[in-house]
Short mmCIF file of C-alpha atoms in Angstrom, two decimals:
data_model
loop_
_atom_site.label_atom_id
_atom_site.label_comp_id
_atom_site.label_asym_id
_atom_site.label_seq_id
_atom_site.Cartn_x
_atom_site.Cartn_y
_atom_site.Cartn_z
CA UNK X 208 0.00 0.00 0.00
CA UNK X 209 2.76 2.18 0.84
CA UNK X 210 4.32 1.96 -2.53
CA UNK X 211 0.72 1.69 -3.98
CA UNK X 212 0.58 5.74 -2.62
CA UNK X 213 3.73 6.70 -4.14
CA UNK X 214 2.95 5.81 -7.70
CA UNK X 215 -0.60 7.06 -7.50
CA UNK X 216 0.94 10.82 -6.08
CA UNK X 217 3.24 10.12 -8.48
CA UNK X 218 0.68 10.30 -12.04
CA UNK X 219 -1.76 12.66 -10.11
CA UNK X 220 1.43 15.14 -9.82
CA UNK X 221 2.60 14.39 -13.26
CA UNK X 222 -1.47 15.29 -14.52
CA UNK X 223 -1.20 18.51 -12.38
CA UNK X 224 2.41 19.60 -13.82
CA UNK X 225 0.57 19.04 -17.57
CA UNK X 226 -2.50 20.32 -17.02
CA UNK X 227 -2.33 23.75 -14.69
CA UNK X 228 -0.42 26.70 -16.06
CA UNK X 229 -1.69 29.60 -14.72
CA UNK X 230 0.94 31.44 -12.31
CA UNK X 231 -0.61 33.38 -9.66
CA UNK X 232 2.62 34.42 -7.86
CA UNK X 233 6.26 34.68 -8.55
CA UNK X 234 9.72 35.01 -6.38
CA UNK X 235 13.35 36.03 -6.44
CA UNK X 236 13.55 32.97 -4.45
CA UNK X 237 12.05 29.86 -2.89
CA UNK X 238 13.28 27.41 -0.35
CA UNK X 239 11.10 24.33 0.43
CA UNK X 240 12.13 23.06 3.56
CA UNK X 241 9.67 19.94 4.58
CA UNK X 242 11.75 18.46 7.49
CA UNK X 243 10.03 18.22 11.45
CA UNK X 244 10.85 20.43 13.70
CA UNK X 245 14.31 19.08 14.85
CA UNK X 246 15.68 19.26 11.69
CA UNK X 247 14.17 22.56 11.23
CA UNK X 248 16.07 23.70 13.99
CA UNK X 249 19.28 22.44 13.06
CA UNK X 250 19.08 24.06 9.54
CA UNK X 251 18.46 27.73 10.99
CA UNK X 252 22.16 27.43 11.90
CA UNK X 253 22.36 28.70 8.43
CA UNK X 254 19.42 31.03 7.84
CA UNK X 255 21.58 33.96 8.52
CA UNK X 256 23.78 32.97 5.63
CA UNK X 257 20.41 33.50 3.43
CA UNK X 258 19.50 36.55 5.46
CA UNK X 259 22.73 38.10 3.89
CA UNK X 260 22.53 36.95 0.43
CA UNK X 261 18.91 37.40 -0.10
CA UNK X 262 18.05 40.38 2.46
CA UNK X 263 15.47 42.50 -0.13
CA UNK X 264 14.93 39.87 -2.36
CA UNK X 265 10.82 38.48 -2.48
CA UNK X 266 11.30 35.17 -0.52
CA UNK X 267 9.14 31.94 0.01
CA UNK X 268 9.70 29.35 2.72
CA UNK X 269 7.31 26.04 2.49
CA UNK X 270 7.37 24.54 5.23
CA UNK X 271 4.71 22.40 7.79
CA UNK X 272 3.03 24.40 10.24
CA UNK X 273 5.01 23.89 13.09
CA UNK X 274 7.78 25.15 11.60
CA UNK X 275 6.76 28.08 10.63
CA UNK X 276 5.60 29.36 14.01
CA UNK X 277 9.24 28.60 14.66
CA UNK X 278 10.80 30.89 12.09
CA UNK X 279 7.87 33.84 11.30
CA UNK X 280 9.25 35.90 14.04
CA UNK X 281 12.26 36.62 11.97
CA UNK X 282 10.18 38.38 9.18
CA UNK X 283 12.99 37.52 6.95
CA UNK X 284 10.40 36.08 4.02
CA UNK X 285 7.67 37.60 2.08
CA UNK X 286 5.67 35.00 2.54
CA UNK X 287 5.19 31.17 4.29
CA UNK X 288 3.02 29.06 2.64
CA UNK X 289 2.88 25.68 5.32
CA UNK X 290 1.48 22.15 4.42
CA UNK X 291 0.04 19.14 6.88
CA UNK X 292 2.68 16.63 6.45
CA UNK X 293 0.11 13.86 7.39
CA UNK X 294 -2.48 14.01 5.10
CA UNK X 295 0.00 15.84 2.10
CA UNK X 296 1.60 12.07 2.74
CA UNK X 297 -1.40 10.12 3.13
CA UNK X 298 -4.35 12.01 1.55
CA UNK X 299 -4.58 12.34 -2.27
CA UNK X 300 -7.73 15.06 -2.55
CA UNK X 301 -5.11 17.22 0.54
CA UNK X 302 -2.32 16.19 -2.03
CA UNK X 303 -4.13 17.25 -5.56
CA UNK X 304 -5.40 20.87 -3.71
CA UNK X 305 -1.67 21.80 -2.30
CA UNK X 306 0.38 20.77 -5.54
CA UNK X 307 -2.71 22.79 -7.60
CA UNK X 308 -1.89 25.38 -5.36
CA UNK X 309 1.87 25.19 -5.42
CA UNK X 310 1.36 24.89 -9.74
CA UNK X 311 0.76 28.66 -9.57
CA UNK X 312 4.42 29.39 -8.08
CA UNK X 313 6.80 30.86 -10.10
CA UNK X 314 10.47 31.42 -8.54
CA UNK X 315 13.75 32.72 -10.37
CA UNK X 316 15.63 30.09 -7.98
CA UNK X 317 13.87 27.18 -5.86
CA UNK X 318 16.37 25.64 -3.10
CA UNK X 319 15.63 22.44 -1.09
CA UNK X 320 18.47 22.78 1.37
CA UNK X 321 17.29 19.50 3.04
CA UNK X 322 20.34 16.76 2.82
CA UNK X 323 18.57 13.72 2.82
CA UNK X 324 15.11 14.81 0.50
CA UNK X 325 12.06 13.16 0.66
CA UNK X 326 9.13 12.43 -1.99
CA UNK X 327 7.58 15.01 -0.67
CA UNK X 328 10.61 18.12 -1.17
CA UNK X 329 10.44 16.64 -4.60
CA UNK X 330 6.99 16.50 -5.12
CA UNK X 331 6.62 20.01 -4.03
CA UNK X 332 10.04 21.51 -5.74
CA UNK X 333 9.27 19.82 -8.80
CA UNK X 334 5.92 21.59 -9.23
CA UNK X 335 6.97 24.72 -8.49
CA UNK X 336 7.84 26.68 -12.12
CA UNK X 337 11.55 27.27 -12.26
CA UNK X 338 14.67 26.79 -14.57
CA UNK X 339 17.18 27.09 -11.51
CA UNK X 340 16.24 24.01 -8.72
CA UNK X 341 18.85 23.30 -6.80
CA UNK X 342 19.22 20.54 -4.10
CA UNK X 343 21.90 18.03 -2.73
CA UNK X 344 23.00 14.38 -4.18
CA UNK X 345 21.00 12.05 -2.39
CA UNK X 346 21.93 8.14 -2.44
CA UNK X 347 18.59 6.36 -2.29
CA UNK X 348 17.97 2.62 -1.18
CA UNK X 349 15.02 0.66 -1.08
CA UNK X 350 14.78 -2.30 0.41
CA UNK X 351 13.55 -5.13 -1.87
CA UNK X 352 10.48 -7.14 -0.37
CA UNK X 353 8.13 -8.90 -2.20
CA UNK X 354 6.68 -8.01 -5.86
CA UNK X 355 5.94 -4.47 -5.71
CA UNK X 356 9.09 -3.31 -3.87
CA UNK X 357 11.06 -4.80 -7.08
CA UNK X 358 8.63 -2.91 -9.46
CA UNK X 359 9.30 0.52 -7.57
CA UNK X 360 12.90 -0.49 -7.62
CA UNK X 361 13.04 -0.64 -11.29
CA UNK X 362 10.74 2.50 -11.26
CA UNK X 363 14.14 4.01 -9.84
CA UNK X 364 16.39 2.24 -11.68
CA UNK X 365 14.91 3.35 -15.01
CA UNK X 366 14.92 7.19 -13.64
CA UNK X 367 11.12 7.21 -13.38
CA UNK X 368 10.73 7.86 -10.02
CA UNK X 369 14.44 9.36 -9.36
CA UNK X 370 12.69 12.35 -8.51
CA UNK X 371 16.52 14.17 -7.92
CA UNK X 372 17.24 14.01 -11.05
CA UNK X 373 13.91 14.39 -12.72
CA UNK X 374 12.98 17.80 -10.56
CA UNK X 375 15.92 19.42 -10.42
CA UNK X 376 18.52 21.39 -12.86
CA UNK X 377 21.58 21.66 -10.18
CA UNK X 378 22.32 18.34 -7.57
CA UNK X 379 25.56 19.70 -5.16
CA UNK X 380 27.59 16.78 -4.11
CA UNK X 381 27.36 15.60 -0.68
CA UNK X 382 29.19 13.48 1.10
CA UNK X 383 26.73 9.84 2.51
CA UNK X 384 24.72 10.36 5.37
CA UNK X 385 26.03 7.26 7.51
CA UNK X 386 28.94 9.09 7.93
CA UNK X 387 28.90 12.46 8.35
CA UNK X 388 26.35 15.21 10.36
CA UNK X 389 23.47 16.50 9.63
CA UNK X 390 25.40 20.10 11.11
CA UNK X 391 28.51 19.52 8.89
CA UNK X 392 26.07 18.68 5.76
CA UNK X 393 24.04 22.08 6.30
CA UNK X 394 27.94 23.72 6.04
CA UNK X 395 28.93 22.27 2.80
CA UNK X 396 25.55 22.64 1.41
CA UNK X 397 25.43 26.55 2.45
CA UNK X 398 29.15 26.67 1.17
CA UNK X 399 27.97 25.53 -2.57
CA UNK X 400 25.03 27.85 -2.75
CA UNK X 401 25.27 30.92 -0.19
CA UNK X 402 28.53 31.68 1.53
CA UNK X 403 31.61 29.81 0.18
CA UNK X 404 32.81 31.36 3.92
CA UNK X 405 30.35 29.33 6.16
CA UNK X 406 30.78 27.85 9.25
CA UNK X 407 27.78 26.43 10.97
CA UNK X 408 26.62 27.98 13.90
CA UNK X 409 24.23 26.73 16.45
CA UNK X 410 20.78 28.15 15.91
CA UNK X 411 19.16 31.27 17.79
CA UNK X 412 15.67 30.93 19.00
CA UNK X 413 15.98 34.44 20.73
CA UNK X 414 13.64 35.75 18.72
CA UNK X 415 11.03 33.08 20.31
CA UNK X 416 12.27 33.67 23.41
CA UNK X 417 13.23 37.22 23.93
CA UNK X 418 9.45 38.09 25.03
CA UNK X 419 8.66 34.86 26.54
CA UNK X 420 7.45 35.12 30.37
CA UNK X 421 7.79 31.54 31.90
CA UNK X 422 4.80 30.80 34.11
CA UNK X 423 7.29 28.80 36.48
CA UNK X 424 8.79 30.75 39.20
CA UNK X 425 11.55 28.03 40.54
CA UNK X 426 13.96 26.43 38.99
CA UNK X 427 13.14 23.84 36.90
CA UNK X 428 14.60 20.58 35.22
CA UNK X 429 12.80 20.04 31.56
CA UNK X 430 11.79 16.61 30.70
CA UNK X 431 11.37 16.04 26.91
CA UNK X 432 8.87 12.48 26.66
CA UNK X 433 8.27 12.79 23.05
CA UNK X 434 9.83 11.21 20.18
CA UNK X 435 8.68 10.38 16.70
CA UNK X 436 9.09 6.43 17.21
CA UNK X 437 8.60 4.57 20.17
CA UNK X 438 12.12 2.60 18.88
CA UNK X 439 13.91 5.93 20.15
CA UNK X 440 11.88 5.94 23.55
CA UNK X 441 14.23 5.34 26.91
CA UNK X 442 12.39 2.73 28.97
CA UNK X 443 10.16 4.69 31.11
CA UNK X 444 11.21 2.76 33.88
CA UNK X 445 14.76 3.93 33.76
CA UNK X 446 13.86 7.66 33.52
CA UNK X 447 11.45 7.21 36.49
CA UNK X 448 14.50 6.07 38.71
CA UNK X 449 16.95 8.64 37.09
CA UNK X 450 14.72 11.38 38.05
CA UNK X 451 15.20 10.61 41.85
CA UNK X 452 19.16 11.35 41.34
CA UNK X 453 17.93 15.17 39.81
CA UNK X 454 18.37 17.73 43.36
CA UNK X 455 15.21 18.05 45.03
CA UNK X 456 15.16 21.67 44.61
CA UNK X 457 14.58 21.86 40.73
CA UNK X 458 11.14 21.12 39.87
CA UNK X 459 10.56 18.59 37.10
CA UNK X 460 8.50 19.77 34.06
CA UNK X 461 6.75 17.61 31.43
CA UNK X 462 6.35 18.30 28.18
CA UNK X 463 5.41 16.14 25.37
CA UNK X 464 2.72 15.45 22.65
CA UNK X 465 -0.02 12.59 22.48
CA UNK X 466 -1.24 9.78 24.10
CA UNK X 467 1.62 8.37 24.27
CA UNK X 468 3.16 11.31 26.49
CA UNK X 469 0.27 11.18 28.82
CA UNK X 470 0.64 8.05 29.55
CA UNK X 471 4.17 8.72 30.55
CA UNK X 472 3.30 11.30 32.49
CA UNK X 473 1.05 9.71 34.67
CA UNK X 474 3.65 6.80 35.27
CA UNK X 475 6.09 9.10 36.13
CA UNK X 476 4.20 11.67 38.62
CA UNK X 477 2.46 7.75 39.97
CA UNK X 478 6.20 6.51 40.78
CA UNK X 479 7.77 9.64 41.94
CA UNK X 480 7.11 9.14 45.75
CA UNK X 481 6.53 12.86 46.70
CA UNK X 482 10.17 13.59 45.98
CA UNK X 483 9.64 16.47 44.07
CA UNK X 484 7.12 18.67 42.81
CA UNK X 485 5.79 17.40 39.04
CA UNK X 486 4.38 19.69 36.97
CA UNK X 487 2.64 18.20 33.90
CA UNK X 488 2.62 20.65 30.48
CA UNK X 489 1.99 17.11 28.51
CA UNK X 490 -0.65 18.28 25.22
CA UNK X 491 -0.56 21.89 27.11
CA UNK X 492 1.92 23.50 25.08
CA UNK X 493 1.64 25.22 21.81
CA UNK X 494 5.34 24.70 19.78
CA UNK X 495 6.85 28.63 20.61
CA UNK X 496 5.33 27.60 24.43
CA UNK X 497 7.63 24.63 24.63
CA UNK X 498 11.08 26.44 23.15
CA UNK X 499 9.90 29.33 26.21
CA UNK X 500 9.70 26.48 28.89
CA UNK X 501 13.20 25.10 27.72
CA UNK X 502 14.51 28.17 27.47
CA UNK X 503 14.06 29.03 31.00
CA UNK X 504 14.96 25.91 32.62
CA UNK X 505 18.34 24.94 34.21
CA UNK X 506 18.65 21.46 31.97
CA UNK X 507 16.85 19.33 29.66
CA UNK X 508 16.62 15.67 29.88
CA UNK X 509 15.14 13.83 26.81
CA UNK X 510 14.88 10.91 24.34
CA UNK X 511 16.63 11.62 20.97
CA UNK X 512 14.01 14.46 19.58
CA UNK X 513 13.27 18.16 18.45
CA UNK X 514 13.72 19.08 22.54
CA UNK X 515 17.56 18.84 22.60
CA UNK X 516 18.50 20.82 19.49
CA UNK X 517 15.63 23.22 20.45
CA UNK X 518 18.19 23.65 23.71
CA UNK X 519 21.22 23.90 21.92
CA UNK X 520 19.53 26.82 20.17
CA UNK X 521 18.64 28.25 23.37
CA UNK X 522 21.97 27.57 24.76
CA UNK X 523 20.48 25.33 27.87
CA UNK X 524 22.08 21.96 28.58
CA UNK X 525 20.72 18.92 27.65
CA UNK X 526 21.26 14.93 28.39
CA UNK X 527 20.08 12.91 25.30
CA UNK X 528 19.17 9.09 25.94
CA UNK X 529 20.97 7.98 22.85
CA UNK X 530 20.29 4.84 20.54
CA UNK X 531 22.56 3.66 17.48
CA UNK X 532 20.53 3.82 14.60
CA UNK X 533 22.04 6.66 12.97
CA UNK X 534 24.26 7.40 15.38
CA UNK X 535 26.71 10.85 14.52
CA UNK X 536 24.07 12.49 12.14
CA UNK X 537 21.91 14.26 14.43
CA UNK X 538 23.74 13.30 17.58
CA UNK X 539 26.13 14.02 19.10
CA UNK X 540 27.62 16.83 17.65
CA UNK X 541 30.36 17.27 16.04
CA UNK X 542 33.93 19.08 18.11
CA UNK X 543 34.32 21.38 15.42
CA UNK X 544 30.80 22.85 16.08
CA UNK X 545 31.34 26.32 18.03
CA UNK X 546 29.68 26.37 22.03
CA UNK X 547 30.38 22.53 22.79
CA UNK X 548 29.19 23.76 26.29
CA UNK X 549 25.15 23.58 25.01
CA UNK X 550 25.82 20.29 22.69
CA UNK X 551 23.68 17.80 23.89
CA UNK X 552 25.32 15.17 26.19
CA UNK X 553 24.54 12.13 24.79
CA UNK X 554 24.55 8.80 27.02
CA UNK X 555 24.76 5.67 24.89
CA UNK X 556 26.17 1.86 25.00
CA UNK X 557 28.52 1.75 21.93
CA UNK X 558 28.07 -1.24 20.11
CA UNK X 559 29.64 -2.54 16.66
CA UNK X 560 25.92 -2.41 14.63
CA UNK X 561 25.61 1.32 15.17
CA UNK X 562 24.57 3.56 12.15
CA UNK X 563 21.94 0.03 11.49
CA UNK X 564 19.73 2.99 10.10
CA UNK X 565 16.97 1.45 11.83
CA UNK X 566 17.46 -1.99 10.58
CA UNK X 567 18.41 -3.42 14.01
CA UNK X 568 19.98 -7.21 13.93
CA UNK X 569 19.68 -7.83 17.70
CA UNK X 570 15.86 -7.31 17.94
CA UNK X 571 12.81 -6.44 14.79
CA UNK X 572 10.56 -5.82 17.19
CA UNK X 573 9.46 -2.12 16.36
CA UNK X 574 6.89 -2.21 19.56
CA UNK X 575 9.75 -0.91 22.06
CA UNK X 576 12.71 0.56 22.33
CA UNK X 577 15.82 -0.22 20.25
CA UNK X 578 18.12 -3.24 21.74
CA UNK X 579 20.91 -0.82 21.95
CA UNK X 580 18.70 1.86 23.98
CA UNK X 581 17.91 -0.38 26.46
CA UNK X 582 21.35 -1.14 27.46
CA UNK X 583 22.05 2.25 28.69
CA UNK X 584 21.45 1.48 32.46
CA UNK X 585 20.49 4.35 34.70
CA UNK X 586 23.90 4.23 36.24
CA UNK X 587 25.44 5.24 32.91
CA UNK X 588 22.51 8.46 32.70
CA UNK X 589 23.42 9.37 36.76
CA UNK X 590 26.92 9.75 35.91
CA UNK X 591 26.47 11.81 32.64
CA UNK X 592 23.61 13.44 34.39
CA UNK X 593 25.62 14.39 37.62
CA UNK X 594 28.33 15.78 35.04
CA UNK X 595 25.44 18.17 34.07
CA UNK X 596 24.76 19.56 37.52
CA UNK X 597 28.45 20.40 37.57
CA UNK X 598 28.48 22.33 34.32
CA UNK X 599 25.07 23.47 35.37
CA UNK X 600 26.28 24.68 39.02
CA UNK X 601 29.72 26.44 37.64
CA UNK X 602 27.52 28.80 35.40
CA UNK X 603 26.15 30.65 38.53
#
């Protein structure tokens, strides 16, 4: 079914491409940038690079919703036209409307900064009306399985649904993914394209948080419980019993999204014992609400997610419960990133499958956490957690 989707958005955007011609708006420039928030994050290390070059210019960001009440503040583009990323993914009337919409876009250049581009950046770059596309060199694989994964394989093969090469004029070479990070592929990326002189900088949410006022008076350790798989989840169990090493005198905060996160709330504030006061902001919290509450707290504590870049960018501390699957790209951080002070601390159990890519050989169960998570023991968190406090205390 999944591949079933893909060639149906597939003709339906090759019909709209023929078919609609009117252009209702143009641009000096466009930048599609369909990643979740994390990612999002991590790429407006750069923005100020594009600030520079295109400061007057008539500017469009696509993006999803969430990210742009992340980056409107800046009032750096003319305009932000956002998507759902569920139901542009999973809905072909939501599909046929936006790509209609996005038919009537013409743009002198059209970037897709993203390094590893999905159907979707394609989808939505290749609509838009432009001579000068420009996006990285993506390696794709598909796993073979059954039938139909061979018939969207040779799809690939035969440049039919090599949607790089078919939607774009300029691919910038870029090194593989498995080995290099996400942080160091925004650099070369913004090197080929914006500023041959960039160096990647961590990102500044100020402009979130400059007007914030925190509705928390004490001092307050943040506690991330979302993540977009449960494979990336710390056992709940563990981060129960690390929170009784975190001082008595920081209040623990909440935050998360879902079911899911409520019912990790309500295991957590069930097992705490009355050591400390709980505060729950679980499904309370717009998006520029959480980046306030992290950027008032004293530390963050969270599974691998949006929360620990949004605290690099707000230059808190963070612990990050680390699995293997693509260990390096998103986490940890590279040395030669400026303010290794705010890069998050990752705790992990090293183990010779990392960078699996989510294609774990100790366990395929996808119902709980990855083998290599769960062998990071709550011993292993106190210690890098109890290095924390001491950064955390020094910066009195």
């Amino acid at each position: 079914m999944k591949y079933l989707k893909i060639i149906l958005s597939f003709l339906l955007h090759t019909y709209i491409r023929i078919s609609y011609k009117k252009i209702r708006a143009h641009y000096d420039v466009t930048i599609v940038k369909a990643d979740a928030i994390g990612d999002f994050v991590m790429w407006m290390g750069s923005i100020d690079a594009y600030r520079k070059k295109y400061q007057g210019k008539r500017v469009l960001l696509v993006c999803s919703q969430a990210d742009k009440d992340i980056i409107e503040p800046l009032g750096f583009f003319t305009d932000i036209i956002t998507f759902n990323r569920v139901e542009l993914a999973n809905k072909l009337d939501y599909f046929y409307k936006f790509m209609r919409d996005m038919s009537g876009i013409n743009s002198d250049i059209v970037i897709n900064p993203s390094w590893d581009h999905t159907q979707i950046d394609d989808l939505i770059c290749g609509m838009i009306k432009s001579h000068n596309k420009y996006a990285s060199q993506v390696k794709r694989d598909i796993t073979v399985n059954g039938w139909l994964d061979n018939f969207v394989l040779n799809l690939v093969k035969w440049g039919v649904l090599d949607t790089g090469k078919l939607y774009y004029d300029y691919l910038l070479p870029m090194p593989h993914h498995s080995k290099t990070s996400e942080l160091y592929a925004i650099q070369i990326f913004t090197r080929q394209l914006v500023d041959p002189n960039y160096n990647y900088q961590l990102a500044d949410l100020s402009h979130i948080t400059k007007d914030y006022i925190c509705p928390i008076i004490e001092k307050y350790c943040f506690v991330s419980l979302s993540s977009s798989r449960i494979l990336k989840d710390w056992p709940i169990e563990n981060l129960s019993t690390l929170l009784y090493f975190v001082p008595s005198n920081y209040t623990i905060v909440l935050s998360g999204f879902g079911l899911k996160d409520e019912e990790k709330a309500q295991y957590l504030t069930i097992n705490n014992g009355s050591k400390q006061k709980i505060l729950n902001f679980v499904n309370q919290t717009t998006i520029r609400e959480m980046i306030g509450l992290i950027s008032c707290s004293s530390f963050v504590l969270s599974n691998d997610s949006a929360a620990i870049h949004i605290a690099a960018a707000c230059r808190v501390p963070s612990l990050c419960f680390m699995h293997g699957a693509h260990f390096g790209r998103f986490a940890p951080y590279p040395d030669i990133i400026p303010e290794k002070e705010y890069h998050p601390r990752c705790v992990y159990k090293l183990m010779d499958c990392f960078g699996c890519g989510y294609k774990c050989n100790k366990d395929s169960n996808l119902n709980k956490p990855f083998f290599c998570l769960r062998q990071v023991t709550v011993d292993m968190a106190k210690d890098e957690l109890y290095k924390l406090l001491e950064f955390v205390n020094s910066k009195k």
